[in-house]
């Protein structure tokens, strides 16, 4: 008997085992668990993680003697098959059997499973919008410019809590001789190796004619790492529209910047800096 529909609620159960200790496990099924049986009873269920090669799941085999055998058939941790045996209390068996009977799922149906995980290569553009006062050619300066980002794992959806930066000057080799990237990182949750690359040819300045409009200032090639937030900081430069005066070391962390142009004797500034990400 198979349960293949993605579960709707998580239920934590402690399975009593011999000798003397409980083997805890978390089943994301539709409710609770089982009944004494006259024959073997097999259950497979989806645990909510999209696997590297499709789906990841646990398998359970319940026997009339009350013994439970289960296997972790996922590639989630170290790509190793984990198998254990335990004795299951009758009440656990009764509730699990009831739940499966109520679900009316009696055979495997792959159409009910989520689509296989496909984390591929994609380009994502960072667009900037700001109000410019008497300045133009706002741009990041140098290969050591730091793009501060928060990133999401394309496999499991985990989002980084802290700001991370990537730079053009950094190059990290990918496994298997597949080139390099600005950052290579293993996800703390699902252990997938992801990467992101700054595409240097796509870096553009934000000019006076772009005032108060979104414009792409850089594109990233993403292989598993997806930027979801951007924090502009130091390292920008701009020029006076009329004077050509260079203003270096502009810090946009506060989303506003002001200065004074001695040549034209007028104030200059960058205000209301916002951003968005778009897929290319």
PDB file of C-alpha atoms in Angstrom, residues 136-228:
ATOM      1  CA  UNK A 136      24.946  61.737 -13.785  1.00  0.00           C
ATOM      2  CA  UNK A 137      26.992  58.614 -14.549  1.00  0.00           C
ATOM      3  CA  UNK A 138      26.318  56.991 -11.174  1.00  0.00           C
ATOM      4  CA  UNK A 139      28.329  53.768 -11.230  1.00  0.00           C
ATOM      5  CA  UNK A 140      30.139  51.159  -9.115  1.00  0.00           C
ATOM      6  CA  UNK A 141      33.910  51.686  -9.135  1.00  0.00           C
ATOM      7  CA  UNK A 142      36.573  49.013  -9.543  1.00  0.00           C
ATOM      8  CA  UNK A 143      36.741  45.237  -9.482  1.00  0.00           C
ATOM      9  CA  UNK A 144      36.781  45.350  -5.690  1.00  0.00           C
ATOM     10  CA  UNK A 145      33.302  46.932  -5.553  1.00  0.00           C
ATOM     11  CA  UNK A 146      31.149  44.933  -3.168  1.00  0.00           C
ATOM     12  CA  UNK A 147      27.654  43.920  -4.235  1.00  0.00           C
ATOM     13  CA  UNK A 148      25.879  43.253  -0.939  1.00  0.00           C
ATOM     14  CA  UNK A 149      23.139  40.688  -1.442  1.00  0.00           C
ATOM     15  CA  UNK A 150      20.844  38.342   0.414  1.00  0.00           C
ATOM     16  CA  UNK A 151      20.460  35.108  -1.507  1.00  0.00           C
ATOM     17  CA  UNK A 152      18.033  32.233  -1.717  1.00  0.00           C
ATOM     18  CA  UNK A 153      18.853  28.599  -2.441  1.00  0.00           C
ATOM     19  CA  UNK A 154      16.998  27.657  -5.606  1.00  0.00           C
ATOM     20  CA  UNK A 155      16.713  24.074  -4.394  1.00  0.00           C
ATOM     21  CA  UNK A 156      15.165  24.336  -0.916  1.00  0.00           C
ATOM     22  CA  UNK A 157      14.263  28.037  -0.731  1.00  0.00           C
ATOM     23  CA  UNK A 158      16.487  28.852   2.256  1.00  0.00           C
ATOM     24  CA  UNK A 159      17.267  32.606   2.401  1.00  0.00           C
ATOM     25  CA  UNK A 160      20.487  33.908   3.953  1.00  0.00           C
ATOM     26  CA  UNK A 161      19.951  35.914   7.134  1.00  0.00           C
ATOM     27  CA  UNK A 162      23.093  38.027   6.756  1.00  0.00           C
ATOM     28  CA  UNK A 163      24.293  40.244   3.946  1.00  0.00           C
ATOM     29  CA  UNK A 164      26.915  38.640   1.728  1.00  0.00           C
ATOM     30  CA  UNK A 165      29.011  40.413  -0.862  1.00  0.00           C
ATOM     31  CA  UNK A 166      30.441  39.349  -4.196  1.00  0.00           C
ATOM     32  CA  UNK A 167      33.159  41.113  -6.217  1.00  0.00           C
ATOM     33  CA  UNK A 168      34.455  40.985  -9.773  1.00  0.00           C
ATOM     34  CA  UNK A 169      37.965  40.347  -8.488  1.00  0.00           C
ATOM     35  CA  UNK A 170      36.903  37.091  -6.812  1.00  0.00           C
ATOM     36  CA  UNK A 171      36.876  33.825  -8.742  1.00  0.00           C
ATOM     37  CA  UNK A 172      36.118  30.444  -7.198  1.00  0.00           C
ATOM     38  CA  UNK A 173      36.506  27.182  -9.135  1.00  0.00           C
ATOM     39  CA  UNK A 174      33.421  25.014  -9.550  1.00  0.00           C
ATOM     40  CA  UNK A 175      33.562  21.298  -8.856  1.00  0.00           C
ATOM     41  CA  UNK A 176      34.292  19.017 -11.772  1.00  0.00           C
ATOM     42  CA  UNK A 177      36.140  21.650 -13.775  1.00  0.00           C
ATOM     43  CA  UNK A 178      32.919  23.409 -14.770  1.00  0.00           C
ATOM     44  CA  UNK A 179      34.473  26.856 -14.765  1.00  0.00           C
ATOM     45  CA  UNK A 180      34.384  29.437 -11.991  1.00  0.00           C
ATOM     46  CA  UNK A 181      32.037  31.862 -10.264  1.00  0.00           C
ATOM     47  CA  UNK A 182      32.169  34.968  -8.091  1.00  0.00           C
ATOM     48  CA  UNK A 183      30.811  32.933  -5.185  1.00  0.00           C
ATOM     49  CA  UNK A 184      30.381  29.207  -4.589  1.00  0.00           C
ATOM     50  CA  UNK A 185      28.399  28.241  -1.528  1.00  0.00           C
ATOM     51  CA  UNK A 186      26.957  25.077  -0.009  1.00  0.00           C
ATOM     52  CA  UNK A 187      23.433  25.541   1.335  1.00  0.00           C
ATOM     53  CA  UNK A 188      23.281  25.013   5.102  1.00  0.00           C
ATOM     54  CA  UNK A 189      19.837  23.430   4.820  1.00  0.00           C
ATOM     55  CA  UNK A 190      19.950  21.081   1.824  1.00  0.00           C
ATOM     56  CA  UNK A 191      23.746  20.870   1.277  1.00  0.00           C
ATOM     57  CA  UNK A 192      23.489  21.674  -2.438  1.00  0.00           C
ATOM     58  CA  UNK A 193      26.461  23.532  -3.918  1.00  0.00           C
ATOM     59  CA  UNK A 194      25.254  26.736  -5.581  1.00  0.00           C
ATOM     60  CA  UNK A 195      27.022  29.589  -7.317  1.00  0.00           C
ATOM     61  CA  UNK A 196      26.553  33.105  -8.651  1.00  0.00           C
ATOM     62  CA  UNK A 197      28.668  35.046 -11.162  1.00  0.00           C
ATOM     63  CA  UNK A 198      28.838  38.797 -11.823  1.00  0.00           C
ATOM     64  CA  UNK A 199      28.653  39.389 -15.584  1.00  0.00           C
ATOM     65  CA  UNK A 200      31.150  42.228 -15.981  1.00  0.00           C
ATOM     66  CA  UNK A 201      29.989  43.175 -19.485  1.00  0.00           C
ATOM     67  CA  UNK A 202      26.519  44.009 -18.156  1.00  0.00           C
ATOM     68  CA  UNK A 203      27.595  46.648 -15.597  1.00  0.00           C
ATOM     69  CA  UNK A 204      26.037  49.978 -16.588  1.00  0.00           C
ATOM     70  CA  UNK A 205      25.923  53.494 -15.150  1.00  0.00           C
ATOM     71  CA  UNK A 206      22.748  55.263 -14.032  1.00  0.00           C
ATOM     72  CA  UNK A 207      22.483  58.573 -15.858  1.00  0.00           C
ATOM     73  CA  UNK A 208      20.495  61.794 -15.704  1.00  0.00           C
ATOM     74  CA  UNK A 209      18.168  60.584 -18.475  1.00  0.00           C
ATOM     75  CA  UNK A 210      17.354  57.511 -16.361  1.00  0.00           C
ATOM     76  CA  UNK A 211      16.089  59.721 -13.524  1.00  0.00           C
ATOM     77  CA  UNK A 212      13.253  58.117 -11.530  1.00  0.00           C
ATOM     78  CA  UNK A 213      13.127  55.084 -13.826  1.00  0.00           C
ATOM     79  CA  UNK A 214      14.285  51.518 -13.230  1.00  0.00           C
ATOM     80  CA  UNK A 215      17.424  50.635 -15.157  1.00  0.00           C
ATOM     81  CA  UNK A 216      19.534  47.473 -15.164  1.00  0.00           C
ATOM     82  CA  UNK A 217      22.954  48.223 -13.666  1.00  0.00           C
ATOM     83  CA  UNK A 218      24.287  44.639 -13.545  1.00  0.00           C
ATOM     84  CA  UNK A 219      23.321  41.068 -14.374  1.00  0.00           C
ATOM     85  CA  UNK A 220      24.184  37.913 -12.465  1.00  0.00           C
ATOM     86  CA  UNK A 221      24.455  34.390 -13.802  1.00  0.00           C
ATOM     87  CA  UNK A 222      22.822  32.266 -11.123  1.00  0.00           C
ATOM     88  CA  UNK A 223      23.299  28.536 -10.700  1.00  0.00           C
ATOM     89  CA  UNK A 224      21.255  27.715  -7.621  1.00  0.00           C
ATOM     90  CA  UNK A 225      21.853  31.026  -5.812  1.00  0.00           C
ATOM     91  CA  UNK A 226      19.179  33.640  -6.444  1.00  0.00           C
ATOM     92  CA  UNK A 227      19.567  37.237  -5.162  1.00  0.00           C
ATOM     93  CA  UNK A 228      16.451  38.428  -3.331  1.00  0.00           C
TER      94      UNK A 228
END
